[in-house]
Coordinates of C-alpha atoms and ligand atoms in Angstrom, one line a residue:
M1 CA 0.0 0.0 0.0
T2 CA 1.4 3.4 -0.9
K3 CA 1.1 6.7 1.0
S4 CA -1.7 7.8 -1.3
Q5 CA -3.7 4.7 -0.6
I6 CA -6.1 3.7 2.2
T7 CA -7.7 0.5 3.4
N8 CA -11.4 1.0 3.5
S9 CA -14.1 -1.3 4.8
R10 CA -17.7 -0.8 3.9
V11 CA -21.0 -2.6 4.9
Y12 CA -23.5 -3.4 2.2
I13 CA -27.0 -4.9 2.3
A14 CA -26.5 -8.4 1.0
Q15 CA -30.2 -9.4 1.1
I16 CA -33.5 -7.8 2.2
P17 CA -34.9 -9.5 5.3
E18 CA -38.5 -10.0 4.2
G19 CA -40.8 -10.4 7.2
V20 CA -38.0 -11.6 9.5
A21 CA -35.5 -10.0 11.9
P22 CA -32.3 -9.1 10.1
N23 CA -29.4 -11.6 10.6
K24 CA -25.8 -11.9 9.6
S25 CA -26.6 -13.1 6.1
H26 CA -28.3 -9.8 5.3
F27 CA -25.0 -7.8 5.6
R28 CA -21.8 -8.0 3.7
T29 CA -18.6 -6.2 4.7
V30 CA -16.0 -5.6 2.0
T31 CA -12.5 -4.4 2.6
T32 CA -10.4 -2.9 -0.3
T33 CA -7.1 -1.0 -0.7
E34 CA -7.8 2.0 -2.8
D35 CA -6.4 5.4 -3.9
K36 CA -7.3 8.3 -1.8
P37 CA -10.2 10.0 -3.6
E38 CA -9.9 13.3 -5.6
L39 CA -12.2 15.7 -4.0
Q40 CA -14.7 17.9 -6.0
E41 CA -15.3 21.5 -4.8
G42 CA -17.6 21.5 -1.7
S43 CA -16.7 17.9 -0.7
I44 CA -14.8 16.5 2.3
F45 CA -13.0 13.3 3.0
V46 CA -13.5 12.0 6.5
K47 CA -12.3 9.2 8.8
N48 CA -15.2 7.8 10.8
I49 CA -14.9 7.5 14.5
L50 CA -18.1 6.5 16.1
F51 CA -21.4 5.1 14.8
S52 CA -24.7 5.4 16.7
L53 CA -26.6 2.1 16.5
D54 CA -30.3 3.0 16.0
P55 CA -33.2 0.7 15.3
Y56 CA -34.3 2.8 12.3
I57 CA -31.3 1.5 10.3
R58 CA -33.8 -1.3 9.5
H59 CA -35.4 1.1 7.1
D60 CA -32.3 0.9 4.9
F61 CA -33.5 -2.6 4.0
A62 CA -36.3 -1.2 1.8
E63 CA -37.2 -2.9 -1.4
G64 CA -34.6 -2.2 -4.1
A65 CA -31.8 -1.5 -1.5
K66 CA -29.9 -4.7 -2.2
E67 CA -26.2 -4.0 -2.6
A68 CA -26.6 -0.4 -1.2
E69 CA -24.3 0.8 1.6
V70 CA -25.9 0.9 5.1
I71 CA -26.4 4.4 6.4
G72 CA -26.5 5.6 10.0
F73 CA -25.6 8.5 12.4
G74 CA -22.0 9.0 13.2
F75 CA -19.0 11.2 14.2
S76 CA -16.1 11.8 11.9
K77 CA -12.8 13.6 11.7
V78 CA -12.1 15.7 8.6
L79 CA -8.9 14.5 6.8
E80 CA -9.2 16.6 3.6
S81 CA -11.6 19.5 2.8
K82 CA -12.7 21.4 -0.2
N83 CA -15.5 23.0 1.8
P84 CA -14.8 26.2 3.7
K85 CA -17.2 25.1 6.5
F86 CA -15.2 22.0 7.4
H87 CA -11.6 22.3 8.5
V88 CA -9.0 19.5 8.5
G89 CA -8.5 18.1 11.9
S90 CA -11.9 19.1 13.3
S91 CA -14.5 16.5 14.3
Y92 CA -18.2 17.2 13.8
F93 CA -21.5 15.8 14.7
F94 CA -23.1 14.5 11.6
G95 CA -26.6 13.4 10.6
T96 CA -26.0 10.5 8.2
L97 CA -22.9 8.6 7.2
P98 CA -22.3 5.3 5.4
W99 CA -21.0 2.4 7.6
S100 CA -17.4 2.6 6.4
S101 CA -13.9 3.4 7.7
Y102 CA -13.6 6.5 5.4
S103 CA -16.2 8.4 3.4
V104 CA -16.3 11.2 0.8
L105 CA -19.2 13.5 1.6
R106 CA -20.5 15.7 -1.1
P107 CA -22.3 19.0 -0.5
Q108 CA -25.6 17.2 -0.9
D109 CA -24.6 14.8 1.9
L110 CA -23.8 17.6 4.3
G111 CA -27.3 19.0 4.9
E112 CA -27.7 17.7 8.5
T113 CA -24.3 18.3 10.0
F114 CA -23.6 19.9 13.3
N115 CA -20.2 21.3 13.9
I116 CA -18.6 20.2 17.1
D117 CA -18.1 23.9 18.1
S118 CA -21.8 24.3 18.9
I119 CA -21.9 21.5 21.6
D120 CA -20.9 21.5 25.2
K121 CA -17.4 20.1 25.8
D122 CA -18.2 19.2 29.4
V123 CA -20.5 16.4 28.2
P124 CA -19.0 13.2 26.7
L125 CA -19.2 13.4 22.9
S126 CA -21.0 10.0 22.8
A127 CA -24.0 11.7 24.6
Y128 CA -24.5 13.6 21.3
S129 CA -25.2 10.4 19.5
G130 CA -28.0 9.6 22.0
I131 CA -29.6 11.5 24.8
L132 CA -28.4 14.9 23.5
G133 CA -28.6 13.8 19.8
A134 CA -31.6 13.2 17.5
S135 CA -33.0 10.6 19.9
G136 CA -33.1 13.1 22.8
L137 CA -34.6 15.8 20.6
T138 CA -37.3 13.3 19.5
V139 CA -38.4 12.7 23.0
W140 CA -38.2 16.3 24.2
D141 CA -40.1 17.6 21.1
S142 CA -42.7 14.9 20.9
I143 CA -43.5 15.2 24.6
N144 CA -43.8 19.0 24.4
R145 CA -45.5 19.2 21.0
V146 CA -47.8 16.1 21.0
A147 CA -48.2 14.3 24.4
D148 CA -49.6 17.3 26.3
L149 CA -48.6 15.8 29.7
K150 CA -50.4 17.1 32.8
K151 CA -49.3 16.8 36.4
G152 CA -50.9 13.9 38.2
E153 CA -51.6 11.9 35.0
T154 CA -50.3 8.4 34.4
I155 CA -48.0 7.6 31.4
Y156 CA -46.9 4.2 30.2
I157 CA -43.7 3.9 28.1
S158 CA -42.7 0.8 26.1
S159 CA -39.0 0.0 25.6
A160 CA -38.5 2.3 28.6
A161 CA -34.8 1.4 29.3
G162 CA -33.8 2.2 25.7
T163 CA -32.4 5.5 24.5
L164 CA -35.7 7.3 24.0
G165 CA -37.6 5.5 26.8
Q166 CA -35.2 6.5 29.6
L167 CA -35.4 10.2 28.7
A168 CA -39.2 10.1 28.2
G169 CA -39.7 8.6 31.7
Q170 CA -37.5 11.3 33.3
I171 CA -39.2 14.2 31.5
A172 CA -42.6 12.8 32.5
K173 CA -41.5 12.4 36.1
R174 CA -40.2 15.9 36.2
K175 CA -43.6 17.1 34.9
G176 CA -45.2 15.4 37.9
L177 CA -46.7 12.3 36.2
R178 CA -47.0 8.7 37.5
V179 CA -44.6 6.8 35.2
I180 CA -44.8 3.1 34.3
G181 CA -42.3 1.4 32.0
S182 CA -41.6 -2.0 30.5
A183 CA -38.3 -3.6 29.4
G184 CA -37.0 -7.0 28.3
T185 CA -34.7 -8.0 31.2
D186 CA -35.0 -7.9 35.0
E187 CA -31.8 -5.8 35.2
K188 CA -33.4 -3.1 33.0
V189 CA -36.6 -3.2 35.1
A190 CA -34.6 -2.7 38.2
Y191 CA -32.7 0.2 36.6
L192 CA -36.0 1.9 35.7
K193 CA -37.3 1.6 39.3
N194 CA -34.1 2.1 41.3
Q195 CA -32.1 4.6 39.2
L196 CA -34.6 6.5 37.1
G197 CA -37.4 6.7 39.7
F198 CA -40.1 5.0 37.6
D199 CA -43.2 4.4 39.8
A200 CA -43.7 0.9 38.4
A201 CA -42.0 -1.3 35.8
F202 CA -42.3 -4.8 34.4
N203 CA -40.5 -7.3 32.2
Y204 CA -42.6 -7.7 29.1
K205 CA -40.8 -10.9 28.1
T206 CA -41.4 -12.9 31.3
Q207 CA -44.7 -11.3 32.6
D208 CA -48.1 -11.3 31.0
K209 CA -48.2 -7.8 29.5
R210 CA -52.0 -7.2 30.0
E211 CA -51.9 -8.4 33.6
A212 CA -48.7 -6.5 34.5
L213 CA -49.8 -3.2 32.9
T214 CA -53.4 -3.4 34.3
A215 CA -52.0 -4.0 37.8
A216 CA -49.4 -1.1 37.4
V217 CA -52.1 1.3 36.1
G218 CA -54.6 0.5 38.8
P219 CA -57.9 2.2 39.4
Q220 CA -56.5 5.7 38.4
G221 CA -56.5 4.6 34.7
L222 CA -54.1 5.5 32.0
D223 CA -53.7 8.9 30.3
V224 CA -50.8 8.7 27.9
Y225 CA -49.2 5.7 26.1
Y226 CA -45.7 6.7 24.8
D227 CA -45.4 4.0 22.1
L228 CA -41.9 3.0 20.9
V229 CA -43.0 -0.4 19.7
F230 CA -46.1 0.0 17.5
D231 CA -47.4 -3.5 18.2
N232 CA -50.7 -4.6 19.7
T233 CA -49.7 -3.3 23.2
V234 CA -51.8 -0.3 22.1
E235 CA -54.9 -2.6 22.4
I236 CA -54.3 -2.9 26.2
A237 CA -53.7 0.8 26.5
L238 CA -57.0 1.6 24.7
D239 CA -58.8 -0.6 27.2
L240 CA -57.1 1.1 30.2
F241 CA -57.4 4.7 29.0
N242 CA -59.3 7.4 30.8
P243 CA -61.4 9.7 28.6
H244 CA -59.1 12.0 26.5
G245 CA -56.2 9.6 26.6
R246 CA -53.3 10.1 24.2
V247 CA -51.2 7.6 22.2
V248 CA -48.0 9.1 21.0
T249 CA -46.4 6.7 18.5
V250 CA -42.8 7.5 18.0
G251 CA -41.1 4.1 17.5
L252 CA -41.5 1.0 15.5
L253 CA -39.4 -1.5 17.4
A254 CA -41.7 -4.5 16.6
G255 CA -41.4 -3.6 12.9
H256 CA -37.6 -3.4 13.0
K257 CA -37.6 -7.1 13.9
G258 CA -40.1 -8.1 11.2
G259 CA -43.0 -8.4 13.8
E260 CA -46.7 -7.7 13.4
L261 CA -47.7 -4.1 13.6
A262 CA -50.5 -2.6 15.6
S263 CA -54.0 -3.3 14.4
P264 CA -56.1 -3.0 17.5
K265 CA -59.6 -4.6 17.5
N266 CA -60.9 -2.2 20.0
I267 CA -60.0 1.0 18.0
V268 CA -63.6 2.1 18.6
H269 CA -62.3 3.5 22.0
L270 CA -60.8 6.4 19.9
L271 CA -64.4 7.5 19.5
L272 CA -66.0 6.3 22.8
K273 CA -63.2 7.8 25.0
Q274 CA -62.3 10.7 22.7
I275 CA -58.7 9.5 22.5
R276 CA -56.1 11.2 20.3
W277 CA -53.5 8.9 18.6
E278 CA -50.8 10.9 16.9
G279 CA -47.5 9.8 15.2
Y280 CA -44.3 11.9 15.4
T281 CA -41.0 12.0 13.5
V282 CA -38.2 14.3 14.3
F283 CA -37.0 15.0 10.8
E284 CA -39.0 18.2 10.4
H285 CA -37.8 19.5 13.8
F286 CA -34.0 19.7 13.7
D287 CA -34.3 23.5 14.0
Q288 CA -35.3 22.8 17.6
F289 CA -31.8 21.5 18.6
E290 CA -30.6 24.7 20.1
N291 CA -33.7 25.1 22.3
F292 CA -33.5 21.4 23.3
W293 CA -29.8 21.7 24.3
K294 CA -30.5 24.9 26.3
E295 CA -33.1 23.1 28.4
V296 CA -31.7 19.5 28.7
T297 CA -27.9 19.9 28.7
P298 CA -27.9 21.5 32.2
L299 CA -30.1 18.7 33.5
I300 CA -27.6 16.1 32.2
K301 CA -24.6 18.0 33.6
S302 CA -26.2 18.4 37.0
G303 CA -27.1 14.7 37.1
E304 CA -30.8 15.4 37.5
F305 CA -31.3 13.4 34.2
K306 CA -29.5 10.1 34.2
Y307 CA -28.7 8.0 31.2
T308 CA -26.8 4.8 30.5
E309 CA -24.9 4.1 27.3
S310 CA -22.9 1.2 26.0
V311 CA -19.9 2.3 23.9
V312 CA -18.6 -0.8 22.2
D313 CA -15.0 -0.8 20.9
G314 CA -14.6 -2.4 17.4
G315 CA -14.1 -1.9 13.7
V316 CA -16.3 -1.6 10.6
E317 CA -16.3 -5.5 10.4
D318 CA -18.0 -5.6 13.9
I319 CA -20.9 -3.1 13.1
A320 CA -23.4 -5.6 11.7
E321 CA -23.0 -8.1 14.5
T322 CA -23.1 -5.4 17.2
Y323 CA -26.2 -4.0 15.6
L324 CA -28.0 -7.4 15.6
R325 CA -27.0 -7.9 19.3
F326 CA -28.4 -4.4 20.0
L327 CA -31.7 -5.2 18.4
E328 CA -31.9 -8.3 20.6
G329 CA -31.6 -6.1 23.7
A330 CA -28.1 -7.3 24.7
Y331 CA -26.8 -3.9 25.8
Q332 CA -28.0 -1.4 28.3
G333 CA -29.1 2.1 27.3
K334 CA -27.8 3.9 24.2
V335 CA -25.5 1.8 22.1
S336 CA -22.7 3.0 19.8
L337 CA -19.6 1.5 18.2
K338 CA -16.4 3.4 18.5
F339 CA -13.5 2.8 16.1
S340 CA -10.9 5.2 17.5
D341 CA -10.5 7.9 20.1
F342 CA -12.0 11.3 19.4
Ligands
NAP401 N1 -40.0 9.2 15.4 C1 -38.7 9.6 15.4 O1 -38.4 10.6 14.9 C2 -37.7 8.7 16.0 C3 -36.4 9.1 16.4 C4 -35.5 8.2 17.0 C5 -35.9 6.9 17.2 N2 -37.2 6.5 16.8 C6 -37.6 5.2 17.1 O2 -37.9 5.0 18.4 C7 -37.8 3.6 18.8 C8 -36.9 3.5 20.0 O3 -35.6 3.9 19.6 P1 -34.4 3.8 20.6 O4 -33.2 4.3 19.9 O5 -34.7 4.3 22.0 O6 -34.3 2.2 20.7 P2 -34.0 1.3 22.0 O7 -35.3 1.3 22.8 O8 -32.7 1.7 22.6 O9 -34.0 0.0 21.1 C9 -33.4 -1.2 21.4 C10 -34.2 -1.9 22.5 O10 -35.5 -2.1 22.1 C11 -36.0 -3.2 22.8 N3 -36.9 -4.0 21.9 C12 -36.6 -4.6 20.8 N4 -37.6 -5.2 20.2 C13 -38.7 -4.9 21.0 C14 -40.1 -5.2 20.9 N5 -40.6 -5.9 19.9 N6 -40.9 -4.7 21.9 C15 -40.3 -4.0 22.9 N7 -39.0 -3.7 23.0 C16 -38.2 -4.1 22.0 C17 -34.8 -4.0 23.3 O11 -34.8 -3.8 24.7 P3 -35.5 -4.8 25.7 O12 -34.4 -5.6 26.3 O13 -36.3 -3.9 26.6 O14 -36.4 -5.7 24.8 C18 -33.6 -3.2 22.7 O15 -32.6 -3.1 23.7 C19 -37.2 2.9 17.5 O16 -38.3 2.3 16.8 C20 -36.6 4.1 16.8 O17 -36.5 3.8 15.4 C21 -38.1 7.3 16.3

């Protein structure tokens, strides 16, 4: 290999997982030695440092995506630049990035970048891939804009120990709600109750979901279901709702694993109990980052808001397997894969 060459590994979609959870056979990692790219005006050449592992990556497996590179959120370091906004040596917080060791990013790829200068250096950079990144903004904005939480109400959060769930629970607690969560291991359930101050939590894998949720909600009834799963758990929530209950559907975890999506038989409760069911996606709301950081960063720094994250060390060849383990719930909190130090 000469000085003008690099070794680059890239992850491709080898097969589309149709109706099943993705497995190793759906990914292919290819490593090549290649010449450093010639940059066009406005482009940059970056070394990727950390990838945020997010369930939505499953959407990359859309029909027709076979042989495409897998795309996710990540941090990079600029090695060469023909763009005045990005300087060699600086890192930046970036929206989307292919799963590879190095990438060339053209002006049209740089739409959702956040320069590192605008973030708080007292917080670990990895937090900006999770609780202070797009995931945190999603929770903060969907709760403020859609959920309409009122003091004294009861909220139930599915996948409560995940990246979004843990922040949703703490914001709801701070607003004076009674907070119930579910997660897939006893360790996560204990974390919700003992560390995050949830009023009740249960293991949705080992307990009967209807019985456990009904017992946790009790005679007070349910007011808000913060839905990160989009399966038929919503049917239980509809039965337990008080009048004017709200379902805020933000996640699709059941779908990411090829599972059946919500099709509640008791949807008539929408009318009978005057329930509002609203979906939310963050992509139209990135202009809210500054407001979100202003309010939430001090709460993270003071320790009032807690979060757990799992930063896994590895290389591009480990991303697919780490992602699959993440989808199975093998890690605690926000999960990212770090290739090298920042
Ligand atoms: N609307 C938006 O703009 C937006 C933005 C960001 C994320 N999201 C979505 O929000 C959802 C949550 O994201 P996240 O990053 O916080 O993920 P996460 O909860 O950290 O996701 C991983 C966890 O999900 C749990 N899980 C997996 N399958 C499940 C199922 N069928 N039912 C219940 N739990 C399941 C597993 O934990 P257990 O051990 O508990 O099973 C796993 O550890 C995802 O669907 C994501 O795509 C939406």
